[in-house]
Amino acid sequence: MELTVNGTRHTYTGDPAMPLLWYVRDELGLTGTKYGCGIGACGACTVHLDGVAVRGCQTPVSAAAGRAVTTIEGLAATTSGRPGPGEQLHVVQRAWRTHNVPQCGYCQAGQIMQAASLLARTPAPTDAEIDAAMRGNLCRCGTYTRIRAAIHTAAGDLAGAKPSAPSNGRS
Amino acid sequence: MADIREIDRREFLHGLAAGGLLLVATASGCRRVSDTFGGTAAGSGGTPAPDGPPLAPAVYLRIAPTGDVTIIVHRSEMGQGTKTSLAMAAADELEADWARVRVEQAPGDEKTYGSQDTDGSWSIRGFLQPLREAGATARAMLEAAAARRWGVPVSDVAARQNQVVHASSGRTIGFGELVAVARTLPVPPKEQLRLKQPSEYRYIGKEIPAVDLADITVGRARFGIDQRLPGMRYAVVARPPVYGGTVASVDERAARAVPGVERIVRLPHTPVPSGMSPLGGVAVVARNTWAAIQGRNALRITWHDGPNASYDSGTYRAALERSARSAGKVARAQGNTATALAGAAKRIAAEYYIPHLAHAPMEAPVALANVTSTGCEVWAPTQAPQGARDALAKVLGLSADAVKVNVTLLGGAFGRKSFPDFIIEAALLSRAVGAPVKVQWTREDDLQHDYLHTVAVERLEGGLDTDGKVVAWVHRSALPSIGSTFASHVLYQDDGEMAQGITDLPYAIPNLRGEAGPATPHTRIGWYRSVINIPHAFAIGSFIDELAHAAGKDTRTFIAEMLGPDHIVDMTRAGLTGKPQNYDASFDEYPIDTARYRGVLELAAQQAGWGQPLPAGQGRRIAVHRSFLSYVASVVQVEVHPDGTLSIPRVDVAVDAGTIVHPERVRAQMEGATIMGLSNALHGEITFKGGRVEQVNFAPPQLAAAGDTQRTGYQIMRLDEAPREIHVHVVPSTGKPGGIGEPGVPPTAPALCNAIFAATGKRIRTLPVAGQLAGTGAIA
């Protein structure tokens, strides 16, 4: 089968039931996507399938045939990403740095992918919308309050970047 | 203390020293590591080290001819920020430009680095001073080199941001250009070093992004799970489900049929107590992780369970209760508690139950090993690379020199990764299959075979006089000791465990008794973030609130009364029966100071708006605890809803940890410790039935919101349950640094449950809270 990962086309002939998680990690060497539980209960393996967050451990490679997979390594280059100063970063990645969100960092790729997917659909989420969208992603270090704050910052950056957006204090 | 040490990693040090200035700092001072040394570090004098590892911890700092600065950090990074904080301390004294600083992770090597065990919240406590001295030493040598070059007195020059500046002439010269001369100059003795005053700090106390932050946000950070070698195989292991169990028989046919499965390997059994060793079992080695998991799941194994098959959490709780209700082994006794209780105006008793907890770091145990004919190299997320190295050498029959342990980033650890069992598995399998092998623990493996946090019954009895003052206090604690993981017949907590709350109780109570009750172990007990402080502090913090309630007093006022006038607690007259324990520090250096308790108590209370009215259904309460030489008070504000669920609008945490290096990471640690403490209290519970852990994997997200008590899932706090606000208040201090990673956990659970009592009148004495609040929400 054929699939696109971070803009590159790949042909895969192995077990079609292999979860996308292990395919991108073990076969493609894209190790930014993490294993956490294998049952879709923690979100560490979150990737985008055609721009929408899915659990990599619950998505067989076969479900990605003919579709576009984005992992954390490819996030900045997606349409919702915008160049930051120096390095090309997605707004969510920039906000994560602004708020010093990560502690150990292991779950953060999944958190960032989930947040980016949320903002793509809901550019200015309320706290309740953030809670609902992010509650599937566990963080054992306890960075949750910063994740909330960073998503609001990213949403603000997105709003500020739109030329047609109403004035938010920036001239 | 050793002053000159044999450097046996000569190659490594040669490479580092070549052309640059390399300093090694120990507690007794700094020395240059010359690129021409012939087996000893060239130093400022002294005698060669005796055989064996140095007593002093060591850190390395290098300045290259390019001016680039390398700081080798020998502590493991697991999210606490140690790589960044320690490097900041050295760079500050060096006057290095932070943009020119690189931080390198040291491999496990006791001879070179001293103890690398990253536990007990002691990295800053142990290494702030040596790192500052290393930086100051290098700065002095660079300044001397510049003064010599310009022919001016050294007092006229000063290092500034990777340059040395001669202010009166306006001349500047970069560190890199000075290295060639500086490295030939005498190393100034420790006594002559001029360390910065706090007002001169450039990095210490300032906000600097963690060194791995950028890599983490783009998926470039490399954890244990991310290590790869050419030809690497993947392994997943079926371990005995009951502690001490063995394989009776195994049917491998279905496993062998899984595409990608290559080998099935029996791992040796370790008798109980298994200590640091793996549990044995059957490993499936495959071409990728998925095939290994499927192969492992396809094994048909019959187990001999052994005596621990009887382990049942319900029965065990009753046994612990019996233990806590009888006289135990006395650890501290002052006055006469029996008489005082008999004569008390009011007498209350309470029992608390604190269950097993699983570490469940988001990165489950994982390790890559490559065993060849000449040695063994591993890459692992380990908190104890030297222990791992020694254990590997022993198991493989190699000398320690033939074993290299590379420390990766740790995807969470919380004490779990102080044990090398998973690393040894990888090495045994690599040797068996003749290829590099990565062992991957699944989440199921992690929960089934953790070195669990202990399980405890804590019984307290207190007496109040007619003024509502505490005149008697008896605390009995029954829990299986961590020591039972390493030695047979350990039935009691040791002095160090009892000193995590019970024997170091600071309160001025005339009649006081602390006892340990016996508890038979049935599983591997390990260190879990803040360790035995968890049950002790929960019981103490809850019982104080119960006493305050019985006395009709405000809890904050009551705690201040119990502390008495500000004083240092005299631990030589505390009635201790065993060796005084103070987190491996002396009480002279780190006394128990009730003024610091009161300081955090008042700070947290004031900042939280103590005494201000709350809406119906809400409660606000406090707990305070000293652990790892730091003082923390937590105020939790909770709202209990009519359906028995709760939310946490706000938590205030006040911390006095002495000198703070990286305030932003300190706040992060307190936020994280608060959430972990809340998660432990609200949801954390591992239970056993038939000797087996009942929790199979993480509880799925759809169950978490309802406060579900489903036993098959291990529930940890999710984002929607997290406090809306956590405010961390750091006491400004230039005192000796205390711990940061752990001390935020212990006061959180009692503060939460006291707040629940304030909101509902329901006293939580059994953790976790889980579904216990059903029907209580409307009371307030």
mmCIF file of C-alpha atoms in Angstrom, chain A residues 15 17-19 22 25-27 29 31-32 34-37 39-42 44 72-73 87 89 93 96-97 100 102-108 112 127 130-131 134-138 140-142 144-148, chain B residues 78-79 213-214 216-220 223 225-226 228 234 288-290 294 358-360 362-363 410-412 414 440-443 528 664-665 668-669 671-672 675 697-698 701 704-705 716-720 722-724:
data_model
loop_
_atom_site.group_PDB
_atom_site.id
_atom_site.type_symbol
_atom_site.label_atom_id
_atom_site.label_comp_id
_atom_site.label_asym_id
_atom_site.label_seq_id
_atom_site.Cartn_x
_atom_site.Cartn_y
_atom_site.Cartn_z
ATOM 1 C CA ASP A 15 1.506 -6.455 8.212
ATOM 2 C CA ALA A 17 -2.622 -4.408 10.974
ATOM 3 C CA MET A 18 0.555 -2.883 12.388
ATOM 4 C CA PRO A 19 -0.420 0.308 14.217
ATOM 5 C CA TRP A 22 5.048 1.352 15.334
ATOM 6 C CA ARG A 25 8.764 4.670 14.773
ATOM 7 C CA ASP A 26 10.284 1.327 13.871
ATOM 8 C CA GLU A 27 10.005 1.334 10.085
ATOM 9 C CA GLY A 29 12.616 6.032 12.272
ATOM 10 C CA THR A 31 10.662 8.569 16.864
ATOM 11 C CA GLY A 32 8.978 11.802 17.921
ATOM 12 C CA LYS A 34 5.626 8.004 21.446
ATOM 13 C CA TYR A 35 4.228 4.774 22.859
ATOM 14 C CA GLY A 36 2.297 5.222 26.085
ATOM 15 C CA CYS A 37 -0.365 2.535 26.514
ATOM 16 C CA ILE A 39 -5.023 1.083 23.958
ATOM 17 C CA GLY A 40 -5.788 4.693 23.056
ATOM 18 C CA ALA A 41 -6.017 5.786 26.681
ATOM 19 C CA CYS A 42 -3.106 8.242 26.900
ATOM 20 C CA ALA A 44 1.195 9.906 23.555
ATOM 21 C CA ILE A 72 5.425 15.928 15.161
ATOM 22 C CA GLU A 73 8.476 16.030 12.873
ATOM 23 C CA GLU A 87 13.095 28.225 13.071
ATOM 24 C CA LEU A 89 7.524 26.283 13.946
ATOM 25 C CA GLN A 93 5.087 24.656 19.180
ATOM 26 C CA TRP A 96 4.748 25.529 24.095
ATOM 27 C CA ARG A 97 8.169 27.184 24.219
ATOM 28 C CA ASN A 100 7.915 26.290 29.064
ATOM 29 C CA PRO A 102 7.298 20.375 28.980
ATOM 30 C CA GLN A 103 8.908 18.745 31.975
ATOM 31 C CA CYS A 104 10.216 15.325 30.921
ATOM 32 C CA GLY A 105 8.764 16.009 27.476
ATOM 33 C CA TYR A 106 7.743 12.453 26.628
ATOM 34 C CA CYS A 107 4.007 13.089 26.164
ATOM 35 C CA GLN A 108 4.429 16.501 24.603
ATOM 36 C CA ILE A 112 1.089 19.337 20.626
ATOM 37 C CA ASP A 127 -11.514 26.382 28.577
ATOM 38 C CA ILE A 130 -9.774 22.729 25.620
ATOM 39 C CA ASP A 131 -10.681 20.372 28.472
ATOM 40 C CA MET A 134 -7.206 17.497 25.622
ATOM 41 C CA ARG A 135 -8.492 15.183 28.328
ATOM 42 C CA GLY A 136 -7.481 12.146 26.310
ATOM 43 C CA ASN A 137 -3.804 13.098 26.535
ATOM 44 C CA LEU A 138 -2.131 12.080 29.790
ATOM 45 C CA ARG A 140 2.376 12.237 34.291
ATOM 46 C CA CYS A 141 4.610 15.238 35.093
ATOM 47 C CA GLY A 142 1.498 17.396 35.521
ATOM 48 C CA TYR A 144 -1.830 20.565 32.425
ATOM 49 C CA THR A 145 -2.240 24.154 33.615
ATOM 50 C CA ARG A 146 0.508 25.248 31.239
ATOM 51 C CA ILE A 147 -0.999 23.278 28.371
ATOM 52 C CA ARG A 148 -4.241 25.227 28.819
ATOM 53 C CA MET B 78 13.666 13.314 33.893
ATOM 54 C CA GLY B 79 11.799 16.586 33.721
ATOM 55 C CA LEU B 213 12.931 22.446 25.445
ATOM 56 C CA ALA B 214 13.403 23.206 21.763
ATOM 57 C CA ILE B 216 11.119 18.338 22.817
ATOM 58 C CA THR B 217 8.717 20.651 20.995
ATOM 59 C CA VAL B 218 9.781 19.401 17.556
ATOM 60 C CA GLY B 219 10.099 15.696 18.401
ATOM 61 C CA ARG B 220 13.902 15.676 18.302
ATOM 62 C CA PHE B 223 14.525 9.206 25.157
ATOM 63 C CA ILE B 225 12.645 4.350 23.621
ATOM 64 C CA ASP B 226 14.172 6.337 20.736
ATOM 65 C CA ARG B 228 18.416 2.609 17.652
ATOM 66 C CA TYR B 234 12.967 -5.760 19.563
ATOM 67 C CA ASN B 288 9.854 -4.757 15.242
ATOM 68 C CA THR B 289 7.999 -3.828 18.411
ATOM 69 C CA TRP B 290 4.574 -4.753 17.071
ATOM 70 C CA GLN B 294 1.943 -9.896 19.324
ATOM 71 C CA ALA B 358 2.292 2.706 40.431
ATOM 72 C CA HIS B 359 4.918 5.095 39.053
ATOM 73 C CA ALA B 360 3.535 4.784 35.535
ATOM 74 C CA MET B 362 4.744 7.983 30.426
ATOM 75 C CA GLU B 363 7.830 6.239 29.054
ATOM 76 C CA LEU B 410 14.087 9.880 30.870
ATOM 77 C CA GLY B 411 10.437 10.029 29.867
ATOM 78 C CA GLY B 412 9.403 10.364 33.489
ATOM 79 C CA PHE B 414 9.586 9.097 39.728
ATOM 80 C CA GLN B 440 10.151 -2.619 25.450
ATOM 81 C CA TRP B 441 7.858 -2.873 28.460
ATOM 82 C CA THR B 442 4.233 -2.444 27.505
ATOM 83 C CA ARG B 443 2.003 -0.402 29.812
ATOM 84 C CA TYR B 528 8.098 6.551 44.571
ATOM 85 C CA GLU B 664 10.787 28.787 36.660
ATOM 86 C CA ARG B 665 11.639 25.069 36.890
ATOM 87 C CA ALA B 668 7.074 23.738 37.289
ATOM 88 C CA GLN B 669 8.118 21.075 39.814
ATOM 89 C CA GLU B 671 2.857 22.474 39.803
ATOM 90 C CA GLY B 672 3.698 18.936 38.717
ATOM 91 C CA ILE B 675 -0.987 17.437 40.195
ATOM 92 C CA ASN B 697 -3.608 -0.573 31.711
ATOM 93 C CA PHE B 698 -4.461 3.115 32.039
ATOM 94 C CA PRO B 701 -10.543 8.607 29.276
ATOM 95 C CA ALA B 704 -12.268 9.324 34.285
ATOM 96 C CA ALA B 705 -14.849 12.085 34.504
ATOM 97 C CA ILE B 716 -4.257 9.231 36.629
ATOM 98 C CA MET B 717 -5.444 12.816 36.657
ATOM 99 C CA ARG B 718 -6.505 14.193 33.286
ATOM 100 C CA LEU B 719 -6.374 17.772 32.059
ATOM 101 C CA ASP B 720 -10.044 18.556 32.685
ATOM 102 C CA ALA B 722 -6.502 19.626 36.932
ATOM 103 C CA PRO B 723 -6.751 22.713 39.140
ATOM 104 C CA ARG B 724 -7.855 25.790 37.199
#
